[in-house]
Coordinates of C-alpha atoms in Angstrom, one line a residue:
X19 CA -14.2 -7.9 -22.5
X20 CA -11.3 -8.6 -20.6
X21 CA -11.6 -12.5 -21.8
X22 CA -12.5 -11.4 -25.4
X23 CA -9.0 -9.6 -25.3
X24 CA -7.0 -12.4 -23.5
X25 CA -6.6 -10.6 -20.6
X26 CA -8.6 -13.2 -18.5
X27 CA -9.4 -17.0 -19.1
X28 CA -13.1 -18.1 -19.5
X29 CA -14.3 -20.9 -17.1
X30 CA -16.7 -22.1 -19.6
X31 CA -18.0 -21.1 -23.1
X32 CA -16.4 -20.5 -26.1
X33 CA -15.3 -17.5 -28.4
X34 CA -15.9 -17.5 -31.9
X35 CA -14.0 -15.0 -34.3
X36 CA -15.4 -15.3 -38.0
X37 CA -17.4 -18.2 -37.0
X38 CA -14.5 -20.4 -35.7
X39 CA -13.8 -21.2 -32.1
X40 CA -10.6 -19.6 -30.9
X41 CA -8.9 -19.8 -27.5
X42 CA -7.5 -16.7 -26.0
X43 CA -4.4 -17.1 -23.9
X44 CA -3.1 -13.5 -24.1
X45 CA -3.7 -10.4 -25.4
X46 CA -1.2 -11.3 -28.1
X47 CA -3.6 -13.9 -29.2
X48 CA -6.2 -11.4 -29.3
X49 CA -4.3 -8.8 -31.3
X50 CA -3.3 -11.7 -33.8
X51 CA -6.9 -12.4 -34.4
X52 CA -7.5 -8.6 -35.3
X53 CA -9.1 -7.5 -31.8
X54 CA -7.9 -4.4 -30.2
X55 CA -8.9 -2.8 -26.7
X56 CA -8.4 0.7 -25.3
X57 CA -8.7 0.7 -21.7
X58 CA -10.3 3.7 -19.6
X59 CA -6.9 4.6 -18.1
X60 CA -4.7 5.0 -21.0
X61 CA -1.5 2.7 -21.3
X62 CA 1.0 5.3 -22.5
X63 CA 4.4 6.1 -21.6
X64 CA 4.7 10.1 -21.1
X65 CA 8.2 10.4 -21.9
X66 CA 8.1 8.8 -25.4
X67 CA 6.7 9.9 -28.5
X68 CA 3.6 9.0 -30.2
X69 CA 5.3 6.6 -32.6
X70 CA 7.5 5.0 -29.8
X71 CA 4.5 4.3 -27.8
X72 CA 2.6 2.8 -30.6
X73 CA 5.2 0.6 -31.9
X74 CA 6.0 -0.9 -28.4
X75 CA 5.3 -4.7 -28.6
X76 CA 5.2 -4.4 -32.5
X77 CA 8.6 -3.3 -33.5
X78 CA 9.5 -3.5 -37.2
X79 CA 13.1 -3.8 -38.4
X80 CA 16.0 -5.5 -37.0
X81 CA 16.7 -6.5 -33.2
X82 CA 19.2 -3.7 -33.0
X83 CA 17.7 -0.9 -34.8
X84 CA 14.2 0.0 -35.1
X85 CA 12.8 1.5 -38.5
X86 CA 11.2 4.4 -37.0
X87 CA 11.1 6.4 -40.1
X88 CA 8.8 3.5 -41.4
X89 CA 6.8 3.5 -38.2
X90 CA 6.5 7.3 -38.6
X91 CA 5.3 6.9 -41.9
X92 CA 2.8 4.4 -41.5
X93 CA 1.3 6.0 -38.4
X94 CA 1.0 9.5 -40.1
X95 CA -0.8 7.7 -42.9
X96 CA -3.5 5.9 -40.6
X97 CA -3.8 9.4 -38.7
X98 CA -4.6 11.3 -42.0
X99 CA -6.9 8.7 -43.0
X100 CA -9.0 8.7 -40.1
X101 CA -8.5 12.7 -39.7
X102 CA -7.1 12.0 -36.3
X103 CA -4.4 15.1 -36.7
X104 CA -1.9 13.2 -34.4
X105 CA 2.0 13.9 -34.9
X106 CA 4.0 10.5 -34.7
X107 CA 6.8 12.4 -33.1
X108 CA 4.9 14.5 -30.3
X109 CA 5.8 13.6 -27.0
X110 CA 2.7 12.0 -25.1
X111 CA 3.2 14.2 -22.1
X112 CA 2.6 17.3 -24.3
X113 CA -0.7 15.8 -25.6
X114 CA -4.5 16.7 -24.3
X115 CA -6.4 13.8 -23.0
X116 CA -8.5 13.6 -26.0
X117 CA -5.2 13.6 -28.3
X118 CA -3.9 10.5 -26.1
X119 CA -7.0 8.8 -26.4
X120 CA -6.5 8.9 -30.4
X121 CA -3.1 7.8 -29.7
X122 CA -4.5 4.8 -28.0
X123 CA -6.8 4.1 -31.2
X124 CA -3.6 4.7 -33.4
X125 CA -1.9 1.9 -31.5
X126 CA -4.8 -0.8 -32.1
X127 CA -5.2 0.2 -35.6
X128 CA -1.3 0.0 -36.4
X129 CA -1.6 -3.8 -35.2
X130 CA -4.4 -4.1 -38.0
X131 CA -7.5 -4.4 -35.6
X132 CA -10.5 -4.8 -37.2
X133 CA -12.7 -5.4 -33.8
X134 CA -12.1 -2.4 -31.2
X135 CA -13.2 -2.7 -27.6
X136 CA -13.6 0.8 -25.8
X137 CA -13.7 0.9 -22.3
X138 CA -15.6 4.4 -21.1
X139 CA -13.9 6.0 -23.8
X140 CA -15.6 9.6 -23.0
X141 CA -15.1 9.2 -19.3
X142 CA -12.2 12.2 -19.4
X143 CA -13.4 14.2 -22.3
X144 CA -15.0 17.5 -22.9
X145 CA -18.2 17.6 -24.8
X146 CA -16.4 19.1 -27.9
X147 CA -14.0 16.3 -27.7
X148 CA -16.7 13.5 -27.2
X149 CA -18.4 15.0 -30.6
X150 CA -15.1 14.7 -32.4
X151 CA -14.3 11.3 -31.0
X152 CA -17.9 10.0 -32.1
X153 CA -17.0 11.5 -35.6
X154 CA -13.8 9.2 -35.5
X155 CA -15.7 6.2 -34.8
X156 CA -18.4 6.8 -37.3
X157 CA -15.4 7.2 -40.1
X158 CA -13.9 3.7 -38.7
X159 CA -17.4 2.2 -38.9
X160 CA -17.6 3.5 -42.6
X161 CA -14.4 1.4 -43.2
X162 CA -15.7 -1.6 -42.0
X163 CA -14.4 -1.9 -38.4
X164 CA -16.5 -3.4 -35.8
X165 CA -16.5 -1.4 -32.5
X166 CA -17.7 -2.4 -28.8
X167 CA -18.4 0.4 -26.5
X168 CA -18.6 -0.2 -22.7
X169 CA -20.5 2.9 -21.2
X170 CA -23.0 3.5 -18.5
X171 CA -23.9 7.0 -20.3
X172 CA -27.4 6.4 -22.1
X173 CA -27.3 9.3 -24.1
X174 CA -24.1 8.6 -25.7
X175 CA -25.4 5.0 -26.5
X176 CA -28.3 6.3 -28.1
X177 CA -26.3 8.9 -30.0
X178 CA -23.3 6.6 -31.6
X179 CA -24.4 2.7 -31.1
X180 CA -26.5 0.6 -33.8
X181 CA -27.5 -2.3 -31.2
X182 CA -27.4 -2.3 -27.3
X183 CA -26.5 -5.3 -25.2
X184 CA -27.6 -4.9 -21.5
X185 CA -25.7 -6.8 -18.9
X186 CA -26.9 -7.1 -15.3
X187 CA -25.0 -9.2 -12.2
X188 CA -23.0 -10.6 -15.1
X189 CA -25.5 -11.8 -17.3
X190 CA -26.9 -10.4 -20.4
X191 CA -30.6 -9.6 -19.7
X192 CA -31.4 -8.1 -23.4
X193 CA -30.4 -6.9 -26.8
X194 CA -32.2 -4.4 -28.6
X195 CA -31.9 -2.2 -31.9
X196 CA -30.7 1.3 -30.8
X197 CA -33.4 3.1 -33.2
X198 CA -36.2 0.6 -31.1
X199 CA -35.6 1.9 -27.5
X200 CA -34.9 4.8 -25.4
X201 CA -33.1 5.8 -22.2
X202 CA -36.1 5.1 -20.0
X203 CA -36.4 1.7 -21.3
X204 CA -32.8 1.2 -21.3
X205 CA -32.4 2.3 -17.7
X206 CA -35.1 -0.2 -16.6
X207 CA -33.2 -3.1 -18.3
X208 CA -30.1 -2.1 -16.5
X209 CA -31.5 -2.0 -13.0
X210 CA -34.4 -4.1 -13.4
X211 CA -37.1 -1.4 -12.3
X212 CA -37.9 2.3 -13.3
X213 CA -35.3 4.9 -12.6
X214 CA -35.3 8.5 -12.2
X215 CA -33.0 10.0 -14.9
X216 CA -33.1 13.6 -13.6
X217 CA -32.1 15.0 -10.5
X218 CA -35.0 16.6 -8.5
X219 CA -34.1 19.2 -5.9
X220 CA -35.3 22.3 -5.0
X221 CA -33.3 25.9 -4.7
X222 CA -30.6 25.9 -2.3
X223 CA -30.7 28.4 0.8
X224 CA -27.2 28.8 1.9
X225 CA -26.2 30.4 5.1
X226 CA -22.5 31.4 6.2
X227 CA -19.4 30.4 4.4
X228 CA -17.7 27.3 6.2
X229 CA -14.9 26.9 3.7
X230 CA -12.8 29.8 2.0
X231 CA -9.7 28.9 -0.2
X232 CA -7.5 31.9 -0.4
X233 CA -4.8 32.3 -3.3
X234 CA -3.9 28.7 -3.1
X235 CA -0.7 27.1 -5.0
X236 CA 0.1 23.3 -5.0
X237 CA 3.0 21.8 -6.8
X238 CA 2.1 18.4 -8.8
X239 CA 4.1 15.8 -10.1
X240 CA 5.1 17.6 -13.1
X241 CA 5.2 21.3 -12.1
X242 CA 2.4 23.4 -10.7
X243 CA -1.0 21.9 -10.5
X244 CA -3.0 24.7 -8.8
X245 CA -2.2 28.2 -9.5
X246 CA -3.8 31.3 -7.3
X247 CA -7.3 29.6 -6.6
X248 CA -9.7 31.5 -4.4
X249 CA -13.3 30.8 -3.6
X250 CA -16.0 30.0 -0.9
X251 CA -18.3 27.2 0.0
X252 CA -21.2 28.1 2.3
X253 CA -23.6 25.5 4.5
X254 CA -26.3 24.6 2.9
X255 CA -25.3 24.5 -0.6
X256 CA -23.3 22.1 -3.5
X257 CA -20.3 23.9 -5.2
X258 CA -19.4 22.0 -8.2
X259 CA -16.1 21.9 -9.9
X260 CA -16.0 21.2 -13.5
X261 CA -12.8 20.7 -15.7
X262 CA -11.0 18.0 -17.6
X263 CA -9.2 15.6 -15.4
X264 CA -5.7 16.4 -14.7
X265 CA -6.4 20.4 -14.1
X266 CA -5.6 20.5 -10.4
X267 CA -9.0 19.3 -9.1
X268 CA -7.7 16.3 -7.3
X269 CA -4.9 18.2 -5.8
X270 CA -7.3 20.8 -4.5
X271 CA -9.6 18.3 -2.9
X272 CA -6.9 16.4 -1.6
X273 CA -5.0 19.7 0.1
X274 CA -8.4 20.0 2.2
X275 CA -8.4 16.3 3.0
X276 CA -4.7 16.7 4.4
X277 CA -3.8 14.2 1.8
X278 CA -1.6 17.0 -0.3
X279 CA 0.3 19.8 0.6
X280 CA -0.4 23.7 0.0
X281 CA 2.9 25.5 -1.2
X282 CA 1.3 29.0 -0.5
X283 CA -2.0 30.5 0.1
X284 CA -4.5 29.4 3.1
X285 CA -7.5 27.5 3.5
X286 CA -9.9 28.4 6.2
X287 CA -12.6 26.3 7.7
X288 CA -15.5 28.1 9.9
X289 CA -12.9 31.0 10.3
X290 CA -10.1 28.9 11.6
X291 CA -6.8 28.3 9.3
X292 CA -6.6 24.6 8.6
X293 CA -3.9 24.9 6.0
X294 CA -1.9 21.6 5.9
X295 CA -3.6 20.3 9.0
X296 CA -3.5 16.2 9.1
X297 CA -6.3 14.3 7.7
X298 CA -7.3 13.1 11.3
X299 CA -7.4 16.5 12.6
X300 CA -9.6 17.8 9.4
X301 CA -12.0 15.0 10.0
X302 CA -12.4 15.8 13.6
X303 CA -13.4 19.3 12.6
X304 CA -16.2 17.9 10.5
X305 CA -14.9 17.3 7.2
X306 CA -15.6 14.1 5.3
X307 CA -13.8 12.7 2.2
X308 CA -15.2 10.7 -0.5
X309 CA -12.1 10.0 -2.7
X310 CA -12.0 9.9 -6.4
X311 CA -10.4 6.7 -6.5
X312 CA -12.3 4.1 -4.0
X313 CA -9.7 1.2 -4.2
X314 CA -6.5 3.5 -3.5
X315 CA -8.0 5.8 -1.2
X316 CA -11.6 4.7 0.1
X317 CA -11.2 1.2 1.0
X318 CA -9.1 -1.9 2.5
X319 CA -10.1 -4.3 -0.2
X320 CA -8.9 -7.5 1.7
X321 CA -10.7 -6.4 4.9
X322 CA -14.4 -7.2 5.7
X323 CA -16.9 -4.6 5.7
X324 CA -17.4 -4.0 9.2
X325 CA -13.4 -2.8 9.4
X326 CA -14.0 -0.7 6.3
X327 CA -16.8 1.0 8.1
X328 CA -14.7 2.5 10.9
X329 CA -11.8 3.6 8.9
X330 CA -11.1 7.2 10.2
X331 CA -12.9 6.7 13.6
X332 CA -11.4 3.4 14.7
X333 CA -9.3 5.2 17.4
X334 CA -12.3 7.0 19.3
X335 CA -15.5 6.7 21.0
X336 CA -17.9 5.0 20.6
X337 CA -15.8 2.1 18.5
X338 CA -13.0 2.2 20.4
X339 CA -12.5 2.8 24.5
X340 CA -9.9 5.8 26.0
X341 CA -7.7 3.1 26.3
X342 CA -8.0 1.9 22.7
X343 CA -9.7 -1.2 22.9
X344 CA -12.1 -2.0 20.0
X345 CA -16.1 -2.1 21.1
X346 CA -17.4 -5.1 19.0
X347 CA -21.0 -4.0 19.5
X348 CA -20.4 -0.5 18.4
X349 CA -18.9 -1.9 15.4
X350 CA -21.5 -4.2 14.4
X351 CA -24.1 -1.5 15.0
X352 CA -22.3 1.0 12.8
X353 CA -21.7 -1.1 9.9
X354 CA -25.4 -2.3 10.2
X355 CA -26.7 1.0 10.0
X356 CA -24.2 1.9 6.9
X357 CA -25.6 -1.4 4.9
X358 CA -29.4 -0.6 5.6
X359 CA -29.3 3.1 5.0
X360 CA -27.1 2.9 2.1
X361 CA -28.5 -0.2 0.5
X362 CA -25.1 -2.2 0.5
X363 CA -25.5 -5.6 -1.1
X364 CA -24.9 -8.3 -0.3
X365 CA -25.9 -7.3 3.4
X366 CA -23.0 -9.0 4.7
X367 CA -20.6 -7.5 7.1
X368 CA -18.0 -10.2 7.1
X369 CA -17.4 -10.1 3.4
X370 CA -14.4 -8.7 2.1
X371 CA -14.7 -5.2 0.5
X372 CA -13.1 -6.6 -2.8
X373 CA -16.2 -8.7 -3.2
X374 CA -18.6 -6.1 -3.7
X375 CA -19.6 -4.3 -7.2
X376 CA -18.3 -0.8 -7.9
X377 CA -21.6 0.5 -7.1
X378 CA -21.7 -1.0 -3.6
X379 CA -18.2 -0.2 -2.6
X380 CA -19.1 3.4 -3.5
X381 CA -22.1 3.0 -1.2
X382 CA -20.2 1.7 1.7
X383 CA -17.7 4.5 1.3
X384 CA -20.7 7.1 1.2
X385 CA -22.4 5.7 4.2
X386 CA -19.1 5.7 6.2
X387 CA -18.7 9.4 5.5
X388 CA -22.0 10.2 5.8
X389 CA -22.0 8.7 9.5
X390 CA -19.7 11.5 10.4
X391 CA -22.5 13.9 9.8
X392 CA -20.0 16.3 8.3
X393 CA -20.2 20.0 8.4
X394 CA -18.2 19.8 4.9
X395 CA -18.3 16.8 2.5
X396 CA -15.5 16.6 -0.1
X397 CA -16.6 14.1 -3.0
X398 CA -14.8 13.5 -6.1
X399 CA -16.2 11.5 -8.9
X400 CA -19.0 10.2 -6.7
X401 CA -20.7 8.0 -9.4
X402 CA -17.4 6.4 -11.3
X403 CA -17.9 3.1 -12.5
X404 CA -21.3 2.3 -11.0
X405 CA -24.6 1.4 -12.5
X406 CA -27.3 4.1 -13.2
X407 CA -29.7 2.5 -10.0
X408 CA -26.7 3.6 -7.7
X409 CA -26.1 6.8 -9.6
X410 CA -29.7 7.6 -8.7
X411 CA -29.5 6.5 -4.9
X412 CA -26.2 8.5 -4.6
X413 CA -27.5 11.8 -6.0
X414 CA -30.3 11.7 -3.7
X415 CA -28.1 11.3 -0.5
X416 CA -25.8 14.2 -1.8
X417 CA -29.0 16.7 -2.2
X418 CA -30.3 15.5 1.3
X419 CA -26.9 16.2 2.9
X420 CA -27.1 19.6 1.3
X421 CA -30.9 20.2 2.4
X422 CA -29.6 19.2 5.9
X423 CA -27.4 22.1 6.1
X424 CA -24.0 20.7 5.1
X425 CA -21.8 22.3 2.6
X426 CA -20.6 20.1 -0.4
X427 CA -17.7 20.5 -2.8
X428 CA -18.1 18.3 -5.6
X429 CA -15.8 17.1 -8.5
X430 CA -17.0 15.1 -11.3
X431 CA -15.6 14.4 -14.9
X432 CA -19.2 13.8 -15.8
X433 CA -20.3 17.3 -17.0
X434 CA -24.2 16.3 -17.0
X435 CA -23.7 15.1 -13.1
X436 CA -22.0 18.3 -11.8
X437 CA -24.1 20.7 -13.6
X438 CA -27.0 18.5 -12.6
X439 CA -26.0 18.7 -8.4
X440 CA -24.1 21.8 -8.2
X441 CA -25.8 25.1 -7.1
X442 CA -22.6 27.1 -8.3
X443 CA -20.4 25.6 -10.7
X444 CA -16.8 26.6 -10.9
X445 CA -14.8 25.8 -14.1
X446 CA -11.1 24.9 -13.7
X447 CA -8.4 24.9 -16.2
X448 CA -4.5 24.4 -15.7
X449 CA -4.8 24.8 -12.3
X450 CA -6.8 27.9 -12.3
X451 CA -10.5 28.9 -11.8
X452 CA -11.6 30.4 -15.3
X453 CA -15.0 31.1 -14.3
X454 CA -18.1 30.7 -12.2
X455 CA -21.4 29.9 -13.7
X456 CA -25.2 29.2 -12.9
X457 CA -25.6 25.6 -13.9
X458 CA -29.3 26.1 -14.4
X459 CA -28.6 28.8 -17.2
X460 CA -25.5 27.8 -19.0
X461 CA -25.3 25.1 -21.5
X462 CA -22.7 22.1 -21.3
X463 CA -21.3 23.3 -24.4
X464 CA -20.5 26.9 -23.2
X465 CA -19.0 25.1 -19.8
X466 CA -17.0 22.7 -22.1
X467 CA -15.6 25.6 -24.1
X468 CA -14.5 27.1 -20.8
X469 CA -12.9 24.0 -19.9
X470 CA -10.8 23.6 -22.8
X471 CA -10.1 27.2 -23.6
X472 CA -12.2 27.1 -26.9

């Protein structure tokens, strides 16, 4: 899709638009040909208005003064036509994530896009927002727009698409009419084998509490991020946190991982106060962390798999001697065990981490943290951007860790994932825990309403 949108150049082959071969040298070429793209991570300026964001790069009027009145009129007309309910004069920072996504759609439509590419468009939406978003896409389809959705959510593929193209290892492995397929067949095409589409687990048998948050307050980039949060996690259970991204989940996890500072309140681990302890100290106590952003927080992309496998333990035996000398044999043993036990492919410890697929990068991180045999595992977005086969594998590993007596604190934007894995589910909104539910007896619709305050 990045080639089609002009962000990357193709090495071979050709692109046909309306039957004519075209060359995409930049996104400007794609836009001129009526192609628009909404990226998974929105490209908006928080401190500017909706209209100002939309006209960036497509300004009308004189070079000295933009005709913002005309821009506002056009944007409002587009919004009304598709029932988007977006005010052109509103500031981006005051909009919900779902509203910001609609702004991205308006940005493409303002540039007269006839073909829209949407990358993981529902990744940060609540169930109610997904339904509203799909209604918008159906209205766009009725207007004659062509829409390409990149997603790994099979239920959504079946709900919204007319045709499905499946890619595996960079190749097109099949095209089917949506009405003639099902989730099981699509999963088999994606992975190349049968896949278990549901999480299989027995009931948890938790013991003593190992983690306790007490009236935690944390400041974020734009004010208070966490406001008076209190809860416990016990050994032998998975506690999930559900909420729309940006509601304090990241700050909570990073505070316990030693990556963010608690402003007031306390964190207790196995009865000891660990508030604002360093990441190294917390790891020494038996707390492992799988971060939400594997590129920024989880891996050294230019370093090889062996070097990445020892991050966090590189200073201590058996990887290093008391004099700080590295033991190459111990490092080789460690990375080999991770590669074998967590099915990291290709199984070459000398490869740089950046050469692995997203799923294999994630399995490398999970393997490294599991090797610590943690008493408590903090895991954020464990299956973001990975294929369905890797999702199945990661879920089984998390359940096995729980069954082995470890405590797991799980944050996921995938509501189906967190409800399937969690034994207890906390719902967070605007930095506060607004409820605790049993995921076995509470519908995703009800949880979604709690997430949005509906």
